[in-house]
C-alpha cells in the first residue's frame, strides 16, 4: 500500500478537522472516510508506555496539564482527549465527557492490524527508539509503516536499530535533496530514506522557498522515492498537487474531502 501507484490519503493525526486528534474515534472515522494511511505521533510516559499524541504536553487537547514524559500512563488516561475539540470556534465541544482517552501505541496497533501508518517519533530525549522498535516488531508493523522524525539524529538511531523499517528524510536530509534537485542530480547521491514528506513551501535558513519546483517530484521519482505533501486541507490545492505535481500522497486534516478529490480525478486506482 505505501509503495503503490495510487495517490495516498494520509489522515493527519487521524483527521483532526473531523474528530478529536489522535483518538480511536478519529482513526475509526478516517478509515470510514477513505483514508489509506493513519499518521501517528509518539511519546513515552514516565512509566514507560508509548502513547500517541502530537504535543509533548497534554495542555492543548485535553483538560489536563503537564509534559507527557512526567505523567504515568494511568494519570494520562484520566485526561479527556476530546475536551478541546470544536468545529464552530468554541460554541460547542461535542466530544467532551464522551470517555475519549489518549491511546497507547499498542492499543492502536492492536485495533488496526492491517492499516498502514506514518509514525513520527516526537520525543527526542530520553530516546524512545529502542522501545519503539520493540513494539513495532512485536505487532509485526515493520512492513506497513514509515518511520519519521524531524530530528536527523532520531532517524539515524531508528535506521540503525531497525534497517527493515522504511523512513522518510529528516529536515537537513530534505534540504540536501532540495538543493540537489534544483540542478542535475549528483550521480553519487544516495537518498537516506524512501519517502519525502514536505510542505509546499519550506523554510530554508529563514528564507521561504517553493519546494515543488519543476524538478523536485520527477527527480525524487528517478531515485525511487515517494513524495507526500503536508498539511493540505484546500480542495483546489489537493487537485493541483495531484494533477500538476504528480505527488504520491497528501497528508490532510480532512480525509473525506481528499477522498472526494481523488475519486473525482480517478487517482485512487
Tab-separated table of C-alpha atoms in Angstrom:
chain	number	residue	atom	x	y	z
A	1	UNK	CA	0.000	0.000	0.000
A	2	UNK	CA	2.748	2.500	0.879
A	3	UNK	CA	4.551	1.872	-2.422
A	4	UNK	CA	1.759	1.949	-4.976
A	5	UNK	CA	0.643	3.934	-7.996
A	6	UNK	CA	-2.428	5.490	-6.389
A	7	UNK	CA	-2.377	8.805	-4.529
A	8	UNK	CA	-2.411	8.017	-0.825
A	9	UNK	CA	-4.888	9.701	1.500
A	10	UNK	CA	-2.917	10.100	4.741
A	11	UNK	CA	-5.008	11.084	7.771
A	12	UNK	CA	-3.019	13.701	9.703
A	13	UNK	CA	-3.439	12.929	13.417
A	14	UNK	CA	-6.379	10.797	12.340
A	15	UNK	CA	-8.111	13.677	10.541
A	16	UNK	CA	-8.073	16.410	13.164
A	17	UNK	CA	-10.694	18.566	11.419
A	18	UNK	CA	-13.257	15.760	11.634
A	19	UNK	CA	-12.731	14.165	15.066
A	20	UNK	CA	-10.542	14.862	18.137
A	21	UNK	CA	-6.968	14.306	17.014
A	22	UNK	CA	-5.133	11.117	17.883
A	23	UNK	CA	-8.134	9.328	19.345
A	24	UNK	CA	-9.630	5.990	18.418
A	25	UNK	CA	-12.794	7.689	17.166
A	26	UNK	CA	-10.634	9.789	14.840
A	27	UNK	CA	-8.819	6.782	13.386
A	28	UNK	CA	-12.061	4.823	13.029
A	29	UNK	CA	-13.717	7.715	11.207
A	30	UNK	CA	-10.681	8.356	8.993
A	31	UNK	CA	-10.784	4.798	7.692
A	32	UNK	CA	-14.528	5.050	7.091
A	33	UNK	CA	-13.879	8.313	5.221
A	34	UNK	CA	-11.435	6.653	2.844
A	35	UNK	CA	-8.044	7.275	4.425
A	36	UNK	CA	-5.367	4.848	3.233
A	37	UNK	CA	-2.828	5.607	5.952
A	38	UNK	CA	-3.035	6.767	9.577
A	39	UNK	CA	-0.456	9.320	10.721
A	40	UNK	CA	0.672	8.977	14.344
A	41	UNK	CA	2.988	10.878	16.717
A	42	UNK	CA	4.627	9.017	19.586
A	43	UNK	CA	5.838	9.922	23.085
A	44	UNK	CA	6.556	7.862	26.208
A	45	UNK	CA	5.048	8.229	29.685
A	46	UNK	CA	7.108	8.323	32.866
A	47	UNK	CA	6.387	4.636	33.473
A	48	UNK	CA	7.446	3.552	30.001
A	49	UNK	CA	4.241	3.334	27.951
A	50	UNK	CA	4.378	4.566	24.355
A	51	UNK	CA	1.393	6.804	23.648
A	52	UNK	CA	0.032	8.629	20.632
A	53	UNK	CA	-0.152	12.415	20.908
A	54	UNK	CA	1.258	15.265	18.860
A	55	UNK	CA	2.415	17.696	21.539
A	56	UNK	CA	4.925	16.888	24.258
A	57	UNK	CA	2.399	18.189	26.807
A	58	UNK	CA	-1.309	17.472	27.207
A	59	UNK	CA	-2.482	21.063	27.693
A	60	UNK	CA	-3.715	21.928	24.181
A	61	UNK	CA	-6.044	18.987	23.541
A	62	UNK	CA	-7.152	17.756	26.985
A	63	UNK	CA	-8.425	19.054	30.319
A	64	UNK	CA	-5.094	18.215	31.977
A	65	UNK	CA	-1.727	19.955	32.084
A	66	UNK	CA	1.875	18.833	32.042
A	67	UNK	CA	4.507	17.054	29.947
A	68	UNK	CA	3.701	13.501	28.882
A	69	UNK	CA	7.086	12.172	29.954
A	70	UNK	CA	6.385	13.357	33.514
A	71	UNK	CA	2.990	11.619	33.712
A	72	UNK	CA	2.198	7.981	34.384
A	73	UNK	CA	0.034	6.181	31.867
A	74	UNK	CA	-2.738	5.899	34.461
A	75	UNK	CA	-2.664	9.663	35.040
A	76	UNK	CA	-2.695	10.325	31.311
A	77	UNK	CA	-5.751	8.097	30.872
A	78	UNK	CA	-7.664	10.324	33.281
A	79	UNK	CA	-7.416	13.183	30.771
A	80	UNK	CA	-10.339	13.915	28.453
A	81	UNK	CA	-8.839	13.633	24.961
A	82	UNK	CA	-11.938	15.152	23.374
A	83	UNK	CA	-12.122	18.140	25.688
A	84	UNK	CA	-10.868	20.903	23.387
A	85	UNK	CA	-12.256	19.676	20.060
A	86	UNK	CA	-14.603	22.141	18.385
A	87	UNK	CA	-15.646	22.780	14.805
A	88	UNK	CA	-17.535	26.029	15.424
A	89	UNK	CA	-14.969	28.271	17.058
A	90	UNK	CA	-15.760	27.188	20.595
A	91	UNK	CA	-19.540	27.493	20.547
A	92	UNK	CA	-19.808	23.759	21.226
A	93	UNK	CA	-17.472	20.956	22.302
A	94	UNK	CA	-19.305	17.824	21.148
A	95	UNK	CA	-16.773	15.273	22.389
A	96	UNK	CA	-16.343	16.458	25.968
A	97	UNK	CA	-17.178	13.854	28.605
A	98	UNK	CA	-17.510	11.146	25.952
A	99	UNK	CA	-14.832	8.977	27.522
A	100	UNK	CA	-12.150	9.654	24.906
A	101	UNK	CA	-8.646	8.852	26.106
A	102	UNK	CA	-5.095	9.187	24.828
A	103	UNK	CA	-4.366	5.811	23.195
A	104	UNK	CA	-1.260	3.743	23.691
A	105	UNK	CA	0.680	2.757	20.592
A	106	UNK	CA	-0.027	-0.895	21.351
A	107	UNK	CA	-3.754	-0.168	21.521
A	108	UNK	CA	-3.623	1.413	18.059
A	109	UNK	CA	-1.618	-1.464	16.594
A	110	UNK	CA	-3.994	-3.991	18.128
A	111	UNK	CA	-7.117	-2.250	16.815
A	112	UNK	CA	-5.836	-1.762	13.263
A	113	UNK	CA	-3.921	-4.949	12.383
A	114	UNK	CA	-3.886	-4.206	8.648
A	115	UNK	CA	-3.647	-0.414	8.499
A	116	UNK	CA	-0.540	1.293	7.123
A	117	UNK	CA	0.986	4.020	9.289
A	118	UNK	CA	3.221	7.046	9.126
A	119	UNK	CA	4.704	7.222	12.618
A	120	UNK	CA	6.687	10.221	13.767
A	121	UNK	CA	8.870	9.765	16.826
A	122	UNK	CA	8.316	13.074	18.571
A	123	UNK	CA	10.223	12.505	21.790
A	124	UNK	CA	13.942	13.121	21.370
A	125	UNK	CA	15.226	12.818	24.942
A	126	UNK	CA	15.340	10.468	26.606
A	127	UNK	CA	15.410	8.314	23.483
A	128	UNK	CA	12.446	6.004	22.922
A	129	UNK	CA	13.749	4.429	19.710
A	130	UNK	CA	14.662	1.012	21.130
A	131	UNK	CA	11.318	0.676	22.890
A	132	UNK	CA	9.501	1.865	19.779
A	133	UNK	CA	11.243	-0.721	17.598
A	134	UNK	CA	10.456	-3.447	20.127
A	135	UNK	CA	6.725	-2.658	19.998
A	136	UNK	CA	6.702	-2.321	16.205
A	137	UNK	CA	8.309	-5.750	15.839
A	138	UNK	CA	6.038	-7.313	18.444
A	139	UNK	CA	2.991	-6.303	16.400
A	140	UNK	CA	4.585	-7.003	13.007
A	141	UNK	CA	4.143	-3.477	11.712
A	142	UNK	CA	7.597	-3.130	10.113
A	143	UNK	CA	6.477	-3.647	6.520
A	144	UNK	CA	3.422	-1.370	6.662
A	145	UNK	CA	4.822	1.780	8.208
A	146	UNK	CA	7.036	4.765	7.502
A	147	UNK	CA	9.238	5.968	10.342
A	148	UNK	CA	9.597	9.733	10.587
A	149	UNK	CA	11.259	12.374	12.759
A	150	UNK	CA	12.281	15.991	12.352
A	151	UNK	CA	15.496	15.313	14.232
A	152	UNK	CA	18.029	13.605	11.968
A	153	UNK	CA	19.696	12.012	14.998
A	154	UNK	CA	16.463	10.198	15.865
A	155	UNK	CA	16.163	8.937	12.291
A	156	UNK	CA	19.758	7.725	12.257
A	157	UNK	CA	19.125	5.861	15.502
A	158	UNK	CA	15.942	4.315	14.083
A	159	UNK	CA	17.652	3.207	10.875
A	160	UNK	CA	20.500	1.632	12.830
A	161	UNK	CA	18.137	-0.158	15.216
A	162	UNK	CA	15.671	-1.352	12.567
A	163	UNK	CA	17.000	-1.182	8.999
A	164	UNK	CA	13.914	-3.070	7.824
A	165	UNK	CA	11.684	-0.059	8.585
A	166	UNK	CA	11.244	2.402	5.718
A	167	UNK	CA	11.852	6.015	6.692
A	168	UNK	CA	11.245	9.494	5.413
A	169	UNK	CA	14.058	12.009	5.115
A	170	UNK	CA	14.807	14.257	8.072
A	171	UNK	CA	14.890	18.036	7.949
A	172	UNK	CA	18.527	18.502	6.949
A	173	UNK	CA	18.374	15.466	4.651
A	174	UNK	CA	15.399	17.021	2.866
A	175	UNK	CA	17.288	20.292	2.497
A	176	UNK	CA	20.180	18.456	0.843
A	177	UNK	CA	17.840	16.768	-1.625
A	178	UNK	CA	16.010	20.025	-2.334
A	179	UNK	CA	19.247	21.794	-3.228
A	180	UNK	CA	20.428	18.897	-5.377
A	181	UNK	CA	17.071	18.633	-7.144
A	182	UNK	CA	17.376	22.172	-8.492
A	183	UNK	CA	20.217	21.056	-10.748
A	184	UNK	CA	21.428	17.859	-12.356
A	185	UNK	CA	21.469	15.245	-9.622
A	186	UNK	CA	24.900	14.202	-8.445
A	187	UNK	CA	25.186	10.560	-9.599
A	188	UNK	CA	26.879	9.690	-6.317
A	189	UNK	CA	23.885	10.849	-4.267
A	190	UNK	CA	22.059	8.069	-2.451
A	191	UNK	CA	18.912	9.074	-0.566
A	192	UNK	CA	18.949	8.018	3.090
A	193	UNK	CA	15.230	7.161	3.019
A	194	UNK	CA	12.439	6.182	0.645
A	195	UNK	CA	9.946	8.943	1.383
A	196	UNK	CA	9.997	12.732	1.168
A	197	UNK	CA	7.319	14.271	3.378
A	198	UNK	CA	7.359	18.027	2.941
A	199	UNK	CA	5.142	21.119	2.958
A	200	UNK	CA	4.586	23.017	-0.308
A	201	UNK	CA	6.850	25.781	0.976
A	202	UNK	CA	9.908	25.212	3.112
A	203	UNK	CA	11.875	27.447	5.443
A	204	UNK	CA	15.474	27.212	4.266
A	205	UNK	CA	17.701	29.056	6.713
A	206	UNK	CA	14.978	31.627	7.308
A	207	UNK	CA	14.029	32.032	3.648
A	208	UNK	CA	10.690	30.569	2.441
A	209	UNK	CA	11.221	28.568	-0.733
A	210	UNK	CA	8.873	26.766	-3.106
A	211	UNK	CA	9.656	23.105	-2.546
A	212	UNK	CA	7.656	21.894	-5.511
A	213	UNK	CA	9.729	23.435	-8.266
A	214	UNK	CA	9.703	21.678	-11.607
A	215	UNK	CA	12.403	19.150	-10.792
A	216	UNK	CA	11.529	18.131	-7.235
A	217	UNK	CA	8.968	15.367	-7.773
A	218	UNK	CA	10.445	13.943	-11.012
A	219	UNK	CA	13.916	13.753	-9.506
A	220	UNK	CA	12.576	12.089	-6.391
A	221	UNK	CA	10.892	9.529	-8.634
A	222	UNK	CA	14.146	8.997	-10.543
A	223	UNK	CA	15.612	7.824	-7.245
A	224	UNK	CA	12.596	5.621	-6.438
A	225	UNK	CA	11.444	7.961	-3.689
A	226	UNK	CA	7.815	8.801	-2.965
A	227	UNK	CA	6.661	12.368	-2.269
A	228	UNK	CA	3.996	13.158	0.340
A	229	UNK	CA	2.886	16.761	0.949
A	230	UNK	CA	1.601	18.154	4.270
A	231	UNK	CA	-0.737	19.501	5.557
A	232	UNK	CA	-3.255	20.133	2.754
A	233	UNK	CA	-6.903	20.947	3.523
A	234	UNK	CA	-7.895	23.028	0.489
A	235	UNK	CA	-9.676	21.263	-2.373
A	236	UNK	CA	-8.037	23.190	-5.209
A	237	UNK	CA	-4.590	22.720	-3.718
A	238	UNK	CA	-5.256	18.985	-3.488
A	239	UNK	CA	-6.255	18.942	-7.152
A	240	UNK	CA	-3.180	20.885	-8.225
A	241	UNK	CA	-0.827	18.630	-6.279
A	242	UNK	CA	-2.304	15.543	-7.907
A	243	UNK	CA	-2.824	16.830	-11.453
A	244	UNK	CA	0.097	19.225	-11.876
A	245	UNK	CA	2.748	17.987	-9.471
A	246	UNK	CA	2.223	14.230	-9.563
A	247	UNK	CA	2.678	13.690	-5.831
A	248	UNK	CA	2.310	10.220	-4.351
A	249	UNK	CA	0.374	11.146	-1.237
A	250	UNK	CA	-1.274	14.017	0.604
A	251	UNK	CA	-1.338	14.385	4.371
A	252	UNK	CA	-4.586	16.066	5.383
A	253	UNK	CA	-6.745	17.002	8.360
A	254	UNK	CA	-9.804	16.371	6.163
A	255	UNK	CA	-9.711	12.797	4.782
A	256	UNK	CA	-13.278	12.827	3.351
A	257	UNK	CA	-12.515	15.910	1.261
A	258	UNK	CA	-9.360	14.315	-0.125
A	259	UNK	CA	-11.256	11.094	-0.834
A	260	UNK	CA	-13.764	13.005	-2.956
A	261	UNK	CA	-10.961	14.761	-4.868
A	262	UNK	CA	-9.060	11.531	-5.516
A	263	UNK	CA	-12.224	9.789	-6.708
A	264	UNK	CA	-13.176	12.702	-8.942
A	265	UNK	CA	-9.722	12.701	-10.565
A	266	UNK	CA	-9.557	8.926	-10.846
A	267	UNK	CA	-6.307	8.958	-8.870
A	268	UNK	CA	-7.239	6.178	-6.488
A	269	UNK	CA	-6.714	3.216	-8.788
